[in-house]
Short mmCIF file of C-alpha atoms and ligand atoms in Angstrom, two decimals:
data_model
loop_
_atom_site.label_atom_id
_atom_site.label_comp_id
_atom_site.label_asym_id
_atom_site.label_seq_id
_atom_site.Cartn_x
_atom_site.Cartn_y
_atom_site.Cartn_z
CA MET A 1 13.43 -89.60 50.88
CA ASN A 2 12.10 -87.54 53.22
CA THR A 3 13.02 -84.49 51.39
CA ILE A 4 10.64 -85.20 48.29
CA PRO A 5 7.69 -82.69 49.71
CA TYR A 6 4.15 -84.12 49.79
CA LEU A 7 2.11 -82.55 46.77
CA ILE A 8 -1.58 -83.09 46.10
CA ASP A 9 -3.09 -83.18 42.92
CA SER A 10 -6.46 -81.12 43.64
CA HIS A 11 -8.01 -81.82 39.93
CA CYS A 12 -7.11 -84.67 37.54
CA HIS A 13 -8.88 -86.89 34.84
CA LEU A 14 -6.81 -89.95 35.16
CA ASP A 15 -9.53 -91.51 33.12
CA ARG A 16 -8.75 -89.33 30.47
CA LEU A 17 -4.61 -89.43 30.39
CA GLU A 18 -2.36 -90.26 27.49
CA LEU A 19 -0.60 -93.07 29.06
CA SER A 20 1.44 -93.96 25.74
CA LYS A 21 5.05 -92.94 28.30
CA HIS A 22 3.63 -95.25 30.49
CA ASP A 23 3.23 -98.24 27.97
CA GLY A 24 -0.68 -97.90 28.82
CA ASP A 25 -0.67 -98.42 32.42
CA LEU A 26 -2.25 -95.89 35.13
CA SER A 27 -0.42 -97.28 37.65
CA LEU A 28 2.98 -96.41 36.23
CA ALA A 29 1.97 -92.68 35.78
CA LEU A 30 0.85 -92.67 39.50
CA ASP A 31 4.29 -94.27 40.36
CA MET A 32 5.76 -91.52 38.73
CA ALA A 33 3.87 -88.63 40.33
CA LYS A 34 4.98 -90.26 43.60
CA GLN A 35 8.61 -90.10 42.83
CA ASN A 36 7.99 -85.88 42.09
CA GLY A 37 6.43 -86.01 45.69
CA VAL A 38 2.47 -86.33 44.56
CA GLY A 39 1.42 -88.94 47.11
CA HIS A 40 -2.50 -88.18 46.67
CA MET A 41 -4.52 -86.63 43.70
CA LEU A 42 -8.48 -86.23 43.08
CA CYS A 43 -10.08 -87.43 40.23
CA VAL A 44 -12.80 -85.24 38.58
CA SER A 45 -15.68 -86.36 37.07
CA ILE A 46 -17.09 -84.73 33.86
CA GLY A 47 -20.08 -86.67 32.79
CA LEU A 48 -22.18 -89.61 34.18
CA LYS A 49 -22.19 -91.88 31.46
CA ASP A 50 -18.60 -92.40 31.35
CA TYR A 51 -18.37 -92.25 35.44
CA PRO A 52 -18.70 -96.02 36.15
CA ALA A 53 -15.73 -96.44 34.02
CA MET A 54 -13.77 -93.74 35.54
CA LEU A 55 -14.78 -95.36 38.86
CA GLU A 56 -13.30 -98.74 37.97
CA LYS A 57 -10.00 -97.22 36.94
CA VAL A 58 -9.27 -95.42 39.98
CA MET A 59 -10.61 -97.97 42.24
CA PRO A 60 -7.41 -100.24 42.86
CA PHE A 61 -5.99 -96.84 43.93
CA PRO A 62 -6.07 -96.08 47.79
CA GLN A 63 -4.11 -92.70 46.80
CA VAL A 64 -6.94 -91.22 44.34
CA SER A 65 -10.29 -89.70 45.83
CA VAL A 66 -13.37 -88.59 43.41
CA SER A 67 -15.50 -86.11 42.97
CA VAL A 68 -19.22 -86.74 41.27
CA GLY A 69 -20.37 -84.40 38.89
CA VAL A 70 -21.48 -83.15 35.24
CA HIS A 71 -19.25 -80.85 33.84
CA PRO A 72 -21.08 -77.28 32.58
CA ASN A 73 -20.13 -78.21 28.23
CA GLU A 74 -20.80 -82.09 28.68
CA GLN A 75 -24.04 -83.30 26.79
CA ASP A 76 -23.56 -87.05 27.63
CA GLY A 77 -27.68 -87.36 27.69
CA ILE A 78 -27.46 -87.89 31.26
CA GLU A 79 -28.59 -84.65 33.19
CA PRO A 80 -28.26 -85.23 36.78
CA THR A 81 -30.36 -84.46 39.41
CA VAL A 82 -29.84 -83.76 43.38
CA ASP A 83 -31.01 -87.00 44.26
CA MET A 84 -29.01 -89.05 41.92
CA LEU A 85 -26.10 -86.96 42.99
CA VAL A 86 -26.46 -87.14 46.51
CA ASP A 87 -26.89 -90.92 46.07
CA MET A 88 -23.31 -91.32 43.91
CA ALA A 89 -21.71 -89.13 46.57
CA LYS A 90 -22.50 -92.03 49.40
CA ASN A 91 -19.51 -93.71 47.91
CA LYS A 92 -16.69 -93.37 50.55
CA LYS A 93 -14.18 -92.50 47.59
CA VAL A 94 -16.19 -89.43 46.81
CA VAL A 95 -15.07 -86.03 48.62
CA ALA A 96 -16.24 -83.42 46.21
CA ILE A 97 -19.62 -82.45 43.94
CA GLY A 98 -18.39 -81.17 40.42
CA GLU A 99 -16.75 -80.37 38.35
CA THR A 100 -19.79 -77.96 37.86
CA GLY A 101 -19.90 -74.37 37.27
CA LEU A 102 -20.71 -72.16 33.91
CA ASP A 103 -18.48 -72.33 30.62
CA TYR A 104 -19.99 -69.79 28.28
CA PHE A 105 -16.95 -70.15 25.79
CA ARG A 106 -17.32 -73.71 24.87
CA SER A 107 -21.42 -73.61 24.73
CA GLU A 108 -23.46 -71.42 22.78
CA GLY A 109 -27.30 -70.20 22.59
CA ASP A 110 -29.24 -70.04 25.31
CA LEU A 111 -27.57 -71.40 28.04
CA ASP A 112 -30.59 -71.79 30.84
CA TRP A 113 -29.73 -75.49 31.06
CA GLN A 114 -25.90 -74.75 32.35
CA ARG A 115 -27.36 -72.35 35.15
CA ASP A 116 -29.99 -74.70 36.35
CA ARG A 117 -27.53 -77.60 36.45
CA PHE A 118 -25.18 -75.73 38.44
CA ARG A 119 -27.90 -75.14 40.62
CA VAL A 120 -28.46 -78.75 41.04
CA HIS A 121 -24.68 -79.46 42.43
CA ILE A 122 -24.51 -76.58 44.90
CA GLU A 123 -27.85 -78.19 46.58
CA ALA A 124 -26.32 -81.55 46.07
CA SER A 125 -23.30 -79.97 47.88
CA LYS A 126 -25.43 -78.49 50.63
CA GLN A 127 -27.23 -81.67 51.31
CA THR A 128 -23.86 -83.87 51.21
CA GLY A 129 -21.41 -81.28 52.98
CA LYS A 130 -19.35 -82.17 50.11
CA PRO A 131 -17.61 -79.40 48.55
CA LEU A 132 -17.80 -77.70 45.30
CA ILE A 133 -15.26 -77.90 42.20
CA ILE A 134 -16.24 -74.66 40.17
CA HIS A 135 -15.07 -74.42 36.88
CA THR A 136 -16.17 -70.72 35.40
CA ARG A 137 -14.96 -69.61 31.94
CA GLU A 138 -16.44 -66.47 30.49
CA ALA A 139 -18.99 -66.46 32.69
CA ARG A 140 -17.20 -64.63 36.19
CA GLU A 141 -20.55 -62.51 36.80
CA ASP A 142 -23.11 -65.47 36.29
CA THR A 143 -21.04 -67.73 38.10
CA LEU A 144 -20.82 -65.33 41.29
CA ALA A 145 -24.33 -64.28 40.85
CA ILE A 146 -25.68 -67.94 41.13
CA MET A 147 -22.70 -68.82 43.82
CA LYS A 148 -24.52 -66.26 46.05
CA SER A 149 -27.82 -66.55 45.23
CA GLU A 150 -27.92 -70.58 45.89
CA LYS A 151 -25.61 -69.86 48.77
CA ALA A 152 -23.21 -71.76 47.79
CA ASN A 153 -20.57 -70.46 50.78
CA GLU A 154 -22.71 -72.83 52.78
CA ALA A 155 -21.20 -75.86 51.11
CA GLY A 156 -17.79 -74.22 50.36
CA GLY A 157 -15.30 -75.37 47.67
CA VAL A 158 -12.73 -74.62 45.14
CA MET A 159 -12.52 -72.23 42.33
CA HIS A 160 -10.14 -75.11 40.13
CA CYS A 161 -8.13 -74.11 37.16
CA PHE A 162 -8.15 -70.16 38.06
CA ALA A 163 -7.80 -68.48 35.36
CA GLU A 164 -9.82 -64.76 36.30
CA ASP A 165 -8.84 -61.70 37.82
CA TRP A 166 -8.27 -60.48 41.21
CA GLU A 167 -11.39 -59.07 41.65
CA THR A 168 -13.92 -62.55 41.09
CA ALA A 169 -10.57 -64.49 43.30
CA LYS A 170 -11.75 -61.66 45.91
CA GLN A 171 -15.50 -62.67 45.62
CA ALA A 172 -14.84 -65.99 45.47
CA LEU A 173 -12.49 -65.61 48.70
CA ASP A 174 -15.09 -63.39 50.63
CA LEU A 175 -17.84 -66.51 50.03
CA GLY A 176 -15.26 -68.96 51.33
CA PHE A 177 -13.97 -71.01 48.46
CA TYR A 178 -10.81 -71.45 47.57
CA ILE A 179 -8.51 -70.80 45.07
CA SER A 180 -6.59 -73.41 43.29
CA PHE A 181 -3.77 -73.09 40.51
CA SER A 182 -3.09 -74.93 37.46
CA GLY A 183 -0.08 -74.97 35.07
CA ILE A 184 -1.51 -71.82 33.44
CA VAL A 185 0.41 -69.93 36.34
CA THR A 186 3.64 -70.97 34.45
CA PHE A 187 2.74 -69.62 31.20
CA LYS A 188 5.07 -66.84 30.32
CA ASN A 189 1.91 -64.57 29.33
CA ALA A 190 0.17 -65.25 32.32
CA LYS A 191 1.50 -62.35 34.22
CA ASP A 192 -2.09 -61.16 35.47
CA LEU A 193 -2.69 -64.58 36.98
CA GLN A 194 0.63 -64.52 38.54
CA GLU A 195 0.03 -61.55 40.29
CA VAL A 196 -3.12 -63.02 41.71
CA ALA A 197 -1.25 -65.76 42.56
CA LYS A 198 1.12 -63.41 44.89
CA LYS A 199 -2.01 -62.39 46.59
CA VAL A 200 -4.14 -65.48 47.37
CA PRO A 201 -4.28 -66.07 51.40
CA LEU A 202 -1.99 -68.62 51.84
CA ASP A 203 -4.74 -70.65 53.31
CA LYS A 204 -7.09 -71.28 50.79
CA MET A 205 -4.52 -72.11 48.01
CA LEU A 206 -4.65 -74.95 46.29
CA VAL A 207 -2.80 -76.88 43.59
CA GLU A 208 -3.88 -78.77 40.34
CA THR A 209 -2.62 -80.28 37.25
CA ASP A 210 -6.34 -80.42 35.60
CA SER A 211 -4.41 -83.24 33.70
CA PRO A 212 -4.12 -83.85 30.50
CA TYR A 213 -4.94 -80.68 29.73
CA LEU A 214 -2.61 -77.78 30.24
CA ALA A 215 0.52 -79.14 31.39
CA PRO A 216 3.21 -76.92 32.52
CA VAL A 217 6.12 -75.60 31.49
CA PRO A 218 8.54 -76.90 31.03
CA ASN A 219 5.99 -79.29 29.58
CA ARG A 220 3.36 -76.50 28.06
CA GLY A 221 1.76 -78.38 25.00
CA LYS A 222 2.67 -81.91 25.80
CA PRO A 223 -0.14 -84.32 27.66
CA ASN A 224 -0.14 -83.41 31.72
CA GLU A 225 -0.45 -85.55 34.49
CA PRO A 226 -0.66 -85.84 38.08
CA ALA A 227 3.10 -85.65 37.97
CA TYR A 228 3.56 -82.24 36.54
CA VAL A 229 1.98 -80.55 39.52
CA LEU A 230 5.12 -79.91 41.22
CA PHE A 231 6.07 -77.70 38.65
CA VAL A 232 2.69 -75.76 39.25
CA ALA A 233 3.87 -75.63 43.40
CA GLU A 234 7.46 -74.89 42.35
CA LYS A 235 6.29 -71.88 40.49
CA ILE A 236 3.94 -70.48 43.36
CA ALA A 237 6.93 -71.16 45.63
CA GLU A 238 8.86 -68.42 43.17
CA LEU A 239 6.38 -65.82 42.76
CA ARG A 240 5.60 -66.02 46.77
CA GLY A 241 9.32 -66.14 47.59
CA MET A 242 9.21 -69.64 49.93
CA SER A 243 10.01 -72.92 49.29
CA LEU A 244 8.59 -75.65 47.76
CA GLU A 245 8.65 -77.25 50.87
CA GLU A 246 6.45 -75.22 52.67
CA VAL A 247 4.19 -74.25 49.29
CA ALA A 248 3.45 -78.73 49.31
CA SER A 249 2.62 -78.43 52.90
CA ILE A 250 0.69 -75.61 52.78
CA THR A 251 -1.52 -76.82 49.97
CA THR A 252 -1.67 -80.18 51.27
CA ASN A 253 -2.56 -79.26 54.61
CA ASN A 254 -5.79 -76.68 52.57
CA TYR A 255 -6.76 -79.73 50.69
CA LYS A 256 -6.89 -81.84 53.70
CA GLN A 257 -8.91 -79.18 55.37
CA LEU A 258 -11.36 -78.48 52.34
CA PHE A 259 -12.10 -82.08 51.46
CA LYS A 260 -12.16 -83.50 54.59
CA TRP A 261 -9.38 -86.05 53.44
CA ASP A 262 -6.68 -87.49 55.72
CA SER A 263 -4.38 -90.08 55.00
CA THR A 264 -5.30 -92.26 57.89
CA SER A 265 -8.60 -92.78 56.51
CA LEU A 266 -7.35 -94.88 53.56
NI1 LIG B 301 -11.17 -80.20 34.73
#
């Protein structure tokens, strides 16, 4: 048993998993994760309307941490304030603020509201001391500009599901941020991203599934789940010329460092 690596899925949406393979039972998906060496996962919030149901779903599982926040594309009618996020982050299970950031791909028009929402999350993160989970899509310049102007470096956090270029990674790293790789890094056409994955300092690297989205090769196109973070870690190991065990132990330690999480606190 001790040959199984201890991996952490640093970003998944457990309340959205496609569970037909597991008879609709989340605990069976988490069992399969465990069999693949995935001992812990961070279930990331997308909106506040669904939040109570998400919390209720994961509450029975000590191996699951959560975040609180509203995705840049989410418009479920509940706009977060700093006070709201700070208050919700008091729950012991909450280790991060997000996911937040900017997404100009899926939203159109005047996006001041998206930028304002991002600023609210950064402030909440600074007040709570819980790191940011940042999503950026077709908005790299504005994302970095707001991170700088709002001093997101004081909060710290992770650029999740990273799919940008090295220059963007470098600027985020300079602000003290971690870079998290998802199944995208396993895709054949992701050569540029694979180059980034070779260069990110080992002590700043995380792995994630972003499940149920973006399943890694060999399951590309199928519903994703936390167990498959193993394939992401294997790809990183291959790219870096390292063993899977090394990648697992490094990314797990990084996760513990960033989210101030340790298994003994469960
Ligand atoms: Ni996500």
